[in-house]
XYZ file of C-alpha atoms in Angstrom:
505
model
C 93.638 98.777 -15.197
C 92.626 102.151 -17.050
C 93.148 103.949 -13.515
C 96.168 102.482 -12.906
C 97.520 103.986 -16.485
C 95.986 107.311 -15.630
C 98.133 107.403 -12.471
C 101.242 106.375 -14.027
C 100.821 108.629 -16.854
C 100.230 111.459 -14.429
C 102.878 110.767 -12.722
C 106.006 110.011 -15.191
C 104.507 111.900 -17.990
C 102.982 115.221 -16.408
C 105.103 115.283 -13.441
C 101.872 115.522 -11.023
C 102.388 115.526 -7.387
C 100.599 112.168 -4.976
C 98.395 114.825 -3.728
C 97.412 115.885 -6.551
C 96.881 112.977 -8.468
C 94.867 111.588 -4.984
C 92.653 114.791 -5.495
C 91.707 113.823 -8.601
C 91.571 109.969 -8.709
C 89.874 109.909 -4.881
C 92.288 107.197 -3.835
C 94.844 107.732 -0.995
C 97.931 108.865 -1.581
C 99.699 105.542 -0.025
C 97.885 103.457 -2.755
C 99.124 105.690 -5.330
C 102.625 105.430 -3.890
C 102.230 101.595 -3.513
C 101.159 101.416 -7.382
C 104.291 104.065 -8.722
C 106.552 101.523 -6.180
C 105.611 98.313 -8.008
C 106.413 99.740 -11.154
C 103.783 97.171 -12.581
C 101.882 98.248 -15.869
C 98.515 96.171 -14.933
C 97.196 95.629 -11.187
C 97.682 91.901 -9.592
C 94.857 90.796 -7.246
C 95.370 87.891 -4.831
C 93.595 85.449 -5.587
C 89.899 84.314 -3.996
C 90.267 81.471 -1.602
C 86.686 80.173 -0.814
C 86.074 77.254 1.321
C 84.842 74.177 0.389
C 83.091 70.588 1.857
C 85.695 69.035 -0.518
C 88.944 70.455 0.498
C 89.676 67.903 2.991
C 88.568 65.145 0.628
C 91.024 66.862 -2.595
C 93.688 64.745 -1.666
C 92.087 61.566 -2.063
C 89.891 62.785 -5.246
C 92.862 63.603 -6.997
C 94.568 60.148 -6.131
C 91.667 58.310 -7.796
C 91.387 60.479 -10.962
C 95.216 60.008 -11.950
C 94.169 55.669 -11.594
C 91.540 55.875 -12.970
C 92.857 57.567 -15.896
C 95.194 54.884 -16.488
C 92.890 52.233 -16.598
C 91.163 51.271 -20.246
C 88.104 52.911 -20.835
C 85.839 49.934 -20.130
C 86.935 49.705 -16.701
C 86.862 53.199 -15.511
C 85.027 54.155 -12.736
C 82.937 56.985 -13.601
C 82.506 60.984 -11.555
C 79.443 59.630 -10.267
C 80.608 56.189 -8.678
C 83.689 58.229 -6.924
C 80.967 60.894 -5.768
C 79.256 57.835 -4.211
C 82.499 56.502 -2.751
C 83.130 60.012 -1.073
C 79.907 59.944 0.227
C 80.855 56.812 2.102
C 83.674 58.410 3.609
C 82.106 61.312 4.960
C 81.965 63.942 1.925
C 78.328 65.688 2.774
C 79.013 68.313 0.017
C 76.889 68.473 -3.436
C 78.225 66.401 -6.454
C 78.652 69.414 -9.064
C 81.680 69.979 -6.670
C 82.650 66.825 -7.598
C 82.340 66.733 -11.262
C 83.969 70.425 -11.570
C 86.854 69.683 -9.355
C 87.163 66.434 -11.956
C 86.484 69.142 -15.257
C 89.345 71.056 -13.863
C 91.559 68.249 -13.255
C 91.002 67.086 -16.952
C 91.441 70.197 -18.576
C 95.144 70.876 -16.800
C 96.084 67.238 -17.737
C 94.830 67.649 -21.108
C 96.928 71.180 -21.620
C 100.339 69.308 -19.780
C 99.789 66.181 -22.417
C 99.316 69.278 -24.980
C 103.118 70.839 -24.169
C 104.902 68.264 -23.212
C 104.803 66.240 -26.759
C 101.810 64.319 -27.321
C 99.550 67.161 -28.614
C 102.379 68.551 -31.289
C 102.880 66.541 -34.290
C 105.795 67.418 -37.314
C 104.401 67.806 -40.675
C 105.090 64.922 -43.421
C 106.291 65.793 -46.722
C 106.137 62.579 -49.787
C 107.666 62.406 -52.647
C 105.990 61.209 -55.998
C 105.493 57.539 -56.307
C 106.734 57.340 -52.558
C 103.079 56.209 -50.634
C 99.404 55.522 -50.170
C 97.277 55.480 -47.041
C 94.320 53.150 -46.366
C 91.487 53.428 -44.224
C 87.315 52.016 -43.784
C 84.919 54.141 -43.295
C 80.859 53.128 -42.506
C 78.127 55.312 -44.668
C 75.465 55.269 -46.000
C 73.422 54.754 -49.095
C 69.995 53.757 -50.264
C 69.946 50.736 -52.575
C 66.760 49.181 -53.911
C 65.086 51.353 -51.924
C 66.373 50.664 -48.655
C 68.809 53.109 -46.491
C 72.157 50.884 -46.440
C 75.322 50.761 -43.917
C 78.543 50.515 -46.257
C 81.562 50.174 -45.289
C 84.028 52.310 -47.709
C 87.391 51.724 -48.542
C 89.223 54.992 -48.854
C 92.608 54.767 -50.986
C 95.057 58.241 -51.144
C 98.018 59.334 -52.777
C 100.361 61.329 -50.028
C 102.089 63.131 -52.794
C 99.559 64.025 -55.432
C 96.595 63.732 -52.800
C 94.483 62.082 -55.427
C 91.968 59.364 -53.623
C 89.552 56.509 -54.377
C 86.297 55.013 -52.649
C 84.743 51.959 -53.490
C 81.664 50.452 -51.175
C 81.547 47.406 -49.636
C 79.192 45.458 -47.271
C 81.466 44.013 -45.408
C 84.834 44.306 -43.738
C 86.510 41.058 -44.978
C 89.782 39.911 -46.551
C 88.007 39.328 -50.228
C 86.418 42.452 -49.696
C 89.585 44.651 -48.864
C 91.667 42.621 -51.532
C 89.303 43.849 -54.255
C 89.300 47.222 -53.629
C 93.055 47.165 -53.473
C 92.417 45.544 -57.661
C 90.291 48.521 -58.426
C 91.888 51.067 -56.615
C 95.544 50.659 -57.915
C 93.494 50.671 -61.415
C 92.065 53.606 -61.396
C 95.159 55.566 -60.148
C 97.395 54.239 -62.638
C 99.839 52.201 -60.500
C 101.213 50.945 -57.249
C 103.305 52.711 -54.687
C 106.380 52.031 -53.241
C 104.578 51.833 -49.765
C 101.446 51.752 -48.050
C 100.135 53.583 -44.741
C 97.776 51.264 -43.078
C 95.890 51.263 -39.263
C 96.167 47.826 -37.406
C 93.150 46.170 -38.948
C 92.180 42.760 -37.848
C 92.369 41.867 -41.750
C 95.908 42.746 -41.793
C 97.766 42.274 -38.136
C 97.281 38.869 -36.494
C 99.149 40.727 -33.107
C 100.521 44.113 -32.269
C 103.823 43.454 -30.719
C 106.852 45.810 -29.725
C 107.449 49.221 -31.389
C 106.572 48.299 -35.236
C 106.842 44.921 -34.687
C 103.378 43.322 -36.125
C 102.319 39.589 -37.087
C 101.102 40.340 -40.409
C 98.252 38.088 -42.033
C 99.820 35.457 -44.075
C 96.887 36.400 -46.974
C 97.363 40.245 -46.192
C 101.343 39.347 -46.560
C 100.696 37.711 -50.118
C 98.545 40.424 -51.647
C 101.617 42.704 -50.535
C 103.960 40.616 -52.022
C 101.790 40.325 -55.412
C 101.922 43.853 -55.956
C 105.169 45.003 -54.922
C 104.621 47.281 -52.384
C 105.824 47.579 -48.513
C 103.393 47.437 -45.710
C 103.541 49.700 -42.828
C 101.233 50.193 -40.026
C 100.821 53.119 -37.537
C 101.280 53.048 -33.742
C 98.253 52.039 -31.921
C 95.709 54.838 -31.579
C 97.754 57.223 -33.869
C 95.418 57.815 -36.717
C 97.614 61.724 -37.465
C 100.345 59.099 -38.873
C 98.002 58.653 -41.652
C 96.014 61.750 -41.537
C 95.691 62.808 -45.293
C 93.287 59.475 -45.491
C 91.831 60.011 -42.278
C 90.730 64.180 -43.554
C 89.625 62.182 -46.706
C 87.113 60.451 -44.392
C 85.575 63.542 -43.146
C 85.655 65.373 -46.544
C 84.248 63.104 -48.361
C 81.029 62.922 -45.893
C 80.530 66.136 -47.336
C 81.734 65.989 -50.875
C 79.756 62.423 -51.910
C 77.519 61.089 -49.118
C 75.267 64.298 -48.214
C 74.713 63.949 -51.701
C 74.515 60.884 -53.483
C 71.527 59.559 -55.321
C 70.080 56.166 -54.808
C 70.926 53.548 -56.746
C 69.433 50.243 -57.828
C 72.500 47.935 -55.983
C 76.342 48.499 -55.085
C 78.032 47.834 -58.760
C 76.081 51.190 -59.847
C 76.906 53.091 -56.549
C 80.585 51.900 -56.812
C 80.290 53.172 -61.003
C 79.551 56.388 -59.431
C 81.860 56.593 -56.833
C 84.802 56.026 -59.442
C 83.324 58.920 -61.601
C 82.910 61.268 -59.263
C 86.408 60.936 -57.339
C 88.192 61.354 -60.789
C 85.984 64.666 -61.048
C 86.757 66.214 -57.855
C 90.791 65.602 -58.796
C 90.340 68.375 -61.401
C 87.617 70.259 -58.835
C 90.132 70.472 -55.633
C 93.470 72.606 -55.688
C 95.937 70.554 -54.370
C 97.426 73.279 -51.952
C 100.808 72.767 -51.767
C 102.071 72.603 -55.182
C 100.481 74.618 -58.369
C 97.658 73.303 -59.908
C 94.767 70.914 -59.447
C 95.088 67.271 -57.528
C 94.632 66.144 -61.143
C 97.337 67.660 -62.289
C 99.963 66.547 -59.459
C 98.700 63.192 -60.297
C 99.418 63.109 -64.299
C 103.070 63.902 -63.102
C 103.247 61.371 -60.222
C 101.455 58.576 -62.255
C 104.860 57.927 -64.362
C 106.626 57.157 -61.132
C 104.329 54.613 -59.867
C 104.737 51.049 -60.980
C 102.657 49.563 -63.651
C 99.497 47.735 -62.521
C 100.118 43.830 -62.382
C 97.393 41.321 -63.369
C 94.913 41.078 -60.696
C 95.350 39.762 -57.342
C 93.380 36.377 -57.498
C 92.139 37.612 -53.321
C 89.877 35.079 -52.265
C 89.911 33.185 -48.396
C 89.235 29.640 -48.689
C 87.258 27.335 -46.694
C 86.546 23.292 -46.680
C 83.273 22.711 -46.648
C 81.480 19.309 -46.584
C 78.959 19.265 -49.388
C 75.433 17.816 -47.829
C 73.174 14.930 -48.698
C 70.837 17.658 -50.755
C 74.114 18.646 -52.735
C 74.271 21.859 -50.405
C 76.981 23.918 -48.915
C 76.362 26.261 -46.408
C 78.237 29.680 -45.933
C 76.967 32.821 -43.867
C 73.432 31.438 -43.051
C 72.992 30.543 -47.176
C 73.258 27.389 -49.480
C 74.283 27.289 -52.053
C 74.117 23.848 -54.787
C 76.896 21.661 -55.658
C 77.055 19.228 -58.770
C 75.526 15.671 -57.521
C 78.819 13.703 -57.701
C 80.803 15.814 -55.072
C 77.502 15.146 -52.558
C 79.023 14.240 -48.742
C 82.366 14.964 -50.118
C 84.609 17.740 -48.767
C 85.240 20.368 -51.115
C 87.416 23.923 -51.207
C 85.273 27.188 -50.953
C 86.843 29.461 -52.123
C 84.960 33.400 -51.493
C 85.191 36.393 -53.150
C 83.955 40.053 -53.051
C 81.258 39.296 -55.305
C 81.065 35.896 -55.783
C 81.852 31.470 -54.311
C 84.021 29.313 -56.414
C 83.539 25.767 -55.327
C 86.809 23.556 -56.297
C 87.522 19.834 -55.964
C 90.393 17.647 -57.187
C 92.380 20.256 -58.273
C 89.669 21.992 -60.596
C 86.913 23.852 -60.486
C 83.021 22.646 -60.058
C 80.755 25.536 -59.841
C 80.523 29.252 -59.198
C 77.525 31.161 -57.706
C 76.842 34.806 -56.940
C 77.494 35.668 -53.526
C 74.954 36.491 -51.240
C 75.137 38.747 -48.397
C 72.472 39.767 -45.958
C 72.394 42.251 -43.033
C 70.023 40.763 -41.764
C 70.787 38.327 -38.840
C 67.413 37.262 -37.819
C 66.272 35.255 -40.852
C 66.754 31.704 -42.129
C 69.037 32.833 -45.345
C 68.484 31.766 -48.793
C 68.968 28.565 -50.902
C 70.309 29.054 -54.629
C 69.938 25.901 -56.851
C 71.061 25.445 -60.165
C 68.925 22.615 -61.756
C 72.173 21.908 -63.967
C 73.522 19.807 -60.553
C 70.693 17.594 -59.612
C 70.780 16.067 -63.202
C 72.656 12.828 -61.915
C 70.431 12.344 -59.391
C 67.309 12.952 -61.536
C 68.361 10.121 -63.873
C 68.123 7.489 -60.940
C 64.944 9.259 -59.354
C 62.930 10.951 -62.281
C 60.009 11.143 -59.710
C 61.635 13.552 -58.350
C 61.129 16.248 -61.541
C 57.662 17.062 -60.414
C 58.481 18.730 -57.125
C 61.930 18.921 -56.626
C 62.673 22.220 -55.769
C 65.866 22.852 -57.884
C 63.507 22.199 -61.019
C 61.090 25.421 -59.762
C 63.565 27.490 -61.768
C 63.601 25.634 -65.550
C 63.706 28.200 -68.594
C 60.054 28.425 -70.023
C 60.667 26.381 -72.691
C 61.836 23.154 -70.496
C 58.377 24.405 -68.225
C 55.909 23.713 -71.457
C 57.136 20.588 -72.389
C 57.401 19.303 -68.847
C 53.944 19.854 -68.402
C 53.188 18.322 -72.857
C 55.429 15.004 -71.255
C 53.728 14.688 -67.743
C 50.771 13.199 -69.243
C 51.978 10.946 -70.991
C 53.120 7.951 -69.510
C 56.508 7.469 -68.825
C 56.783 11.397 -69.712
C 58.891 12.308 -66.545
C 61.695 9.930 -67.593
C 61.401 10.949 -71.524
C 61.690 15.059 -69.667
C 64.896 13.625 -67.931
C 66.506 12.223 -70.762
C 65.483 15.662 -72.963
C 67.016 17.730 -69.330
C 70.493 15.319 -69.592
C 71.185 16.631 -73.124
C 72.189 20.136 -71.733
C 74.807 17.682 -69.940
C 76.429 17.119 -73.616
C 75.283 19.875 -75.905
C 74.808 24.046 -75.737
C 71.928 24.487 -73.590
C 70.963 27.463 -75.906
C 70.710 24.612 -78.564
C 68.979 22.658 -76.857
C 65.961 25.407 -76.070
C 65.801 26.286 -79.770
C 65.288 22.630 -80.296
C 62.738 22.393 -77.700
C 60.669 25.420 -79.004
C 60.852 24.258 -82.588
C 59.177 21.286 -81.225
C 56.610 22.439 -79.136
C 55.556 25.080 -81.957
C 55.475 21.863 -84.559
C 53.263 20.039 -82.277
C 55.056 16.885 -81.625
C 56.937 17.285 -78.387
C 58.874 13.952 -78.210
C 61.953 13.277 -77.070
C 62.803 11.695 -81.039
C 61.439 14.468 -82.522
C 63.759 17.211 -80.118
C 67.113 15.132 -80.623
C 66.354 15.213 -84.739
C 65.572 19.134 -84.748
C 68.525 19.197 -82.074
C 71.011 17.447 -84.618
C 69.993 19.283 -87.523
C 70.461 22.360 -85.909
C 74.312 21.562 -84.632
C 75.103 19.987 -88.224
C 73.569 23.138 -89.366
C 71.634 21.600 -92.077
C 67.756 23.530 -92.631
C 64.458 21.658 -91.771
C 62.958 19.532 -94.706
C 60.375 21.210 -97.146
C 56.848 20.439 -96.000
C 55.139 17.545 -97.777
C 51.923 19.169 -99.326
C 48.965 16.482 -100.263
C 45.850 16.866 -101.280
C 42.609 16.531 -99.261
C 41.544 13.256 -101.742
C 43.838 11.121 -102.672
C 42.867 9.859 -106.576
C 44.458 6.467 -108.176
C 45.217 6.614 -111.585
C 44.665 2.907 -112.744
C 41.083 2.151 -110.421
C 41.210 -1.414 -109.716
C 38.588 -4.283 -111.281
C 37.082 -7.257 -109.839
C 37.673 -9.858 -112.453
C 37.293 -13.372 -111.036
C 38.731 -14.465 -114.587
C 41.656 -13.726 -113.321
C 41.706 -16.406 -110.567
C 40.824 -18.738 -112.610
C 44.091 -18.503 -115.669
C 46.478 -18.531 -112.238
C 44.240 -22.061 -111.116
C 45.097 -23.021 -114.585
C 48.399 -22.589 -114.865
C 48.929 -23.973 -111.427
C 47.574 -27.747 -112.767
C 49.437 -27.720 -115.793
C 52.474 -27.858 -114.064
């Protein structure tokens, strides 16, 4: 290229004959001519043609590539199996051939998808108050010691760009209902809309265009807080892509470095605390000012938090024989009357409600394990077995519900359990928790215990003077010798004026 711009300079410029300019350059003076004739400011060269053991199979290669490309991914066939496939049909050449005829063909279908729409999107501009997008994420964490998989709700703001996380170890309804409670919290209000992917927690079925069968408890959580849904294309995550850049930033920003933490209440504390300090941290970019301050402008369009939504799925359960209902591989005690009955479960984020005729019976913390391998866990409370203890008191000694007493109920079980008929006295002490504060009741137990006459009597007259609020009796004080002050006298005389009184009448 720099000789051809010597000769053309030479020649238009300085007026230099062909033969001169051949003398000088060493090339002939028809090349010269053929390079002032063109007129061209860089040489062309044709292009190398090299033969190849593939050219007569192209053809065929590039038939297969364009089906195979419109198959799902699952059910492709790979370079390899139509390298094999060539082979059968008489292809004797090497398969790198293969595989970079199949690079090229993918890189030109790639750059025609690129300019013909698919690879050029239109920015999005919102206004304040207008939307929110919505997206999981899975991270990590160390809790209690061990290295955790989380999944992470991420909540933004498209106007003001301020976002939320909150951790979660699961992808469920209750789960994703919760952090829609906390997240509309913490940034001050609801939206008008919200920018969602088609999660199996929210779309029953993808149908036509935007045409979705939305979950009927997804659809009431929408309705509870005003907002309306929307849901991207299929495989169009740049529809909400401020959430889906808040994925990858926030790798950086809060999971490279986040500290460990004892469980997920105290991670999620410091989740909320640090998103609300990188608001005032980040420029927003597009307006003046810091995300925080876009936000204290957009928060008075946004409409006020309602009461939280009550977001729990519901299952019937049938309560077992042992007063048990089972959920995710744990069991978990119901009170004694609603035994082989069928009862509403109702699950949350963080905790089971177990309801019956209309009200509720118990509530437990909710247990969830990773861990798929293992038998799960049984949590009792002792409170529910009471019913059945007062028809079986034999059953005080080992029944496992009863491992778990306070202390308190622990020494005088083991005071009572010598004595006979002690297990049913230790029932009828356990049944006043049934009709009295259970606080009250230990008090009265210990006040007993330390007074050394554990006794069912004895508890339920410290118990009443404790709820009537009257104070203990002052301690009777006697001396070691007791001393009469008139001694008695044998006088037989005595006997004998009440024998003579007797005959005279």
């Amino acid at each position: 290229m720099a000789t051809l711009s010597v000769i053309r300079r030479w020649a238009l410029r300085e007026q230099l004959s062909i033969r001169e300019i051949a003398r000088r350059t060493g090339l002939s003076r028809n090349t010269i001519r053929k390079y002032l004739r063109a007129g061209e400011a860089e040489p062309h060269y044709a292009k190398r043609v090299s033969p190849s053991k593939l050219d007569p199979f192209a053809s065929k290669l590039l038939g297969w590539l364009k089906t195979e490309a419109g198959r799902s991914r699952k059910q492709r066939r790979t370079v390899k199996q139509m390298y094999v496939d060539l082979q059968a049909l008489g292809y004797d050449g090497s398969y790198n051939r293969v595989a970079a005829f199949a690079r090229l063909w993918h890189e030109q279908r790639l750059v025609a998808q690129q300019t013909t729409g698919r690879g050029t999107f239109v920015p999005l501009a919102f206004g304040p108050g207008e939307a929110f997008q919505f997206d999981w994420s899975e991270d990590w964490a160390v809790l209690a010691g061990v290295r955790t998989k989380l999944q992470v709700a991420h909540f933004k703001l498209s106007h003001s760009r301020a976002f939320y996380l909150r951790a979660y170890p699961l992808q469920t309804h209750e789960m994703l209902f919760d952090a829609h409670n906390h997240a509309f919290a913490v940034l001050g209000g609801v939206p008008c809309r919200g920018i969602y992917d088609n999660m199996r927690t929210a779309v029953d079925r993808v149908r036509r265009g935007k045409e979705r069968d939305v979950n009927a408890r997804f659809a009431a959580m929408v309705s509870h807080f005003l907002f309306e849904a929307e849901f991207c294309n299929p495989a169009s995550g740049w529809e909400k892509g401020q959430v889906e850049k808040n994925v990858r930033d926030a790798r950086h920003r809060l999971w490279q470095v986040v500290p460990p933490f004892p469980s997920l209440p105290e991670l999620n504390a410091w989740l909320q605390e640090r998103c609300v300090a990188l608001w005032h941290e980040i420029e927003h970019g597009k307006l003046p000012g810091s995300v925080a301050d876009v936000w204290a402008q957009e928060k008075a369009t946004l409409m006020p938090m309602p009461r939280p939504f009550d977001g729990f799925v519901e299952h019937t359960k049938r309560v077992s024989p042992t007063c048990l209902v089972h959920f995710e591989r744990n069991r978990y005690s119901v009170p004694a009357p609603y035994a082989n009955r069928p009862v509403s479960l109702r699950v949350y984020a963080d905790r089971l409600v177990v309801a019956a005729e209309g009200q509720i019976v118990c509530e437990h913390q909710r247990l969830i394990e990773r861990n798929h391998h293992g038998a799960g866990q049984t949590v009792y409370d002792w409170r529910h077995y009471l019913a059945v203890l007062q028809r079986k008191p034999g059953a005080l000694r080992n029944g496992a519900p009863f491992l778990e007493l306070p202390p308190a109920f622990k020494r005088l079980q083991a005071t009572l359990l010598k004595q006979t008929g002690g297990d049913r006295e230790m029932v009828e002490v356990l049944a006043l928790v049934l009709h009295h504060d259970e606080q009250a009741v230990l008090a009265a137990v210990e006040l007993a215990l330390e007074s050394g006459a554990a006794s069912k009597t004895h508890i339920l007259n410290v118990l009443h003077r404790l709820l009537d609020g009257k104070p203990a009796p002052a301690p009777v004080t006697s001396p070691q010798a007791l001393k009469l002050a008139v001694e008695p006298q044998a006088n037989v005389l005595r006997y004998d004026q009440l024998r003579e009184v007797r005959y005279a009448s």
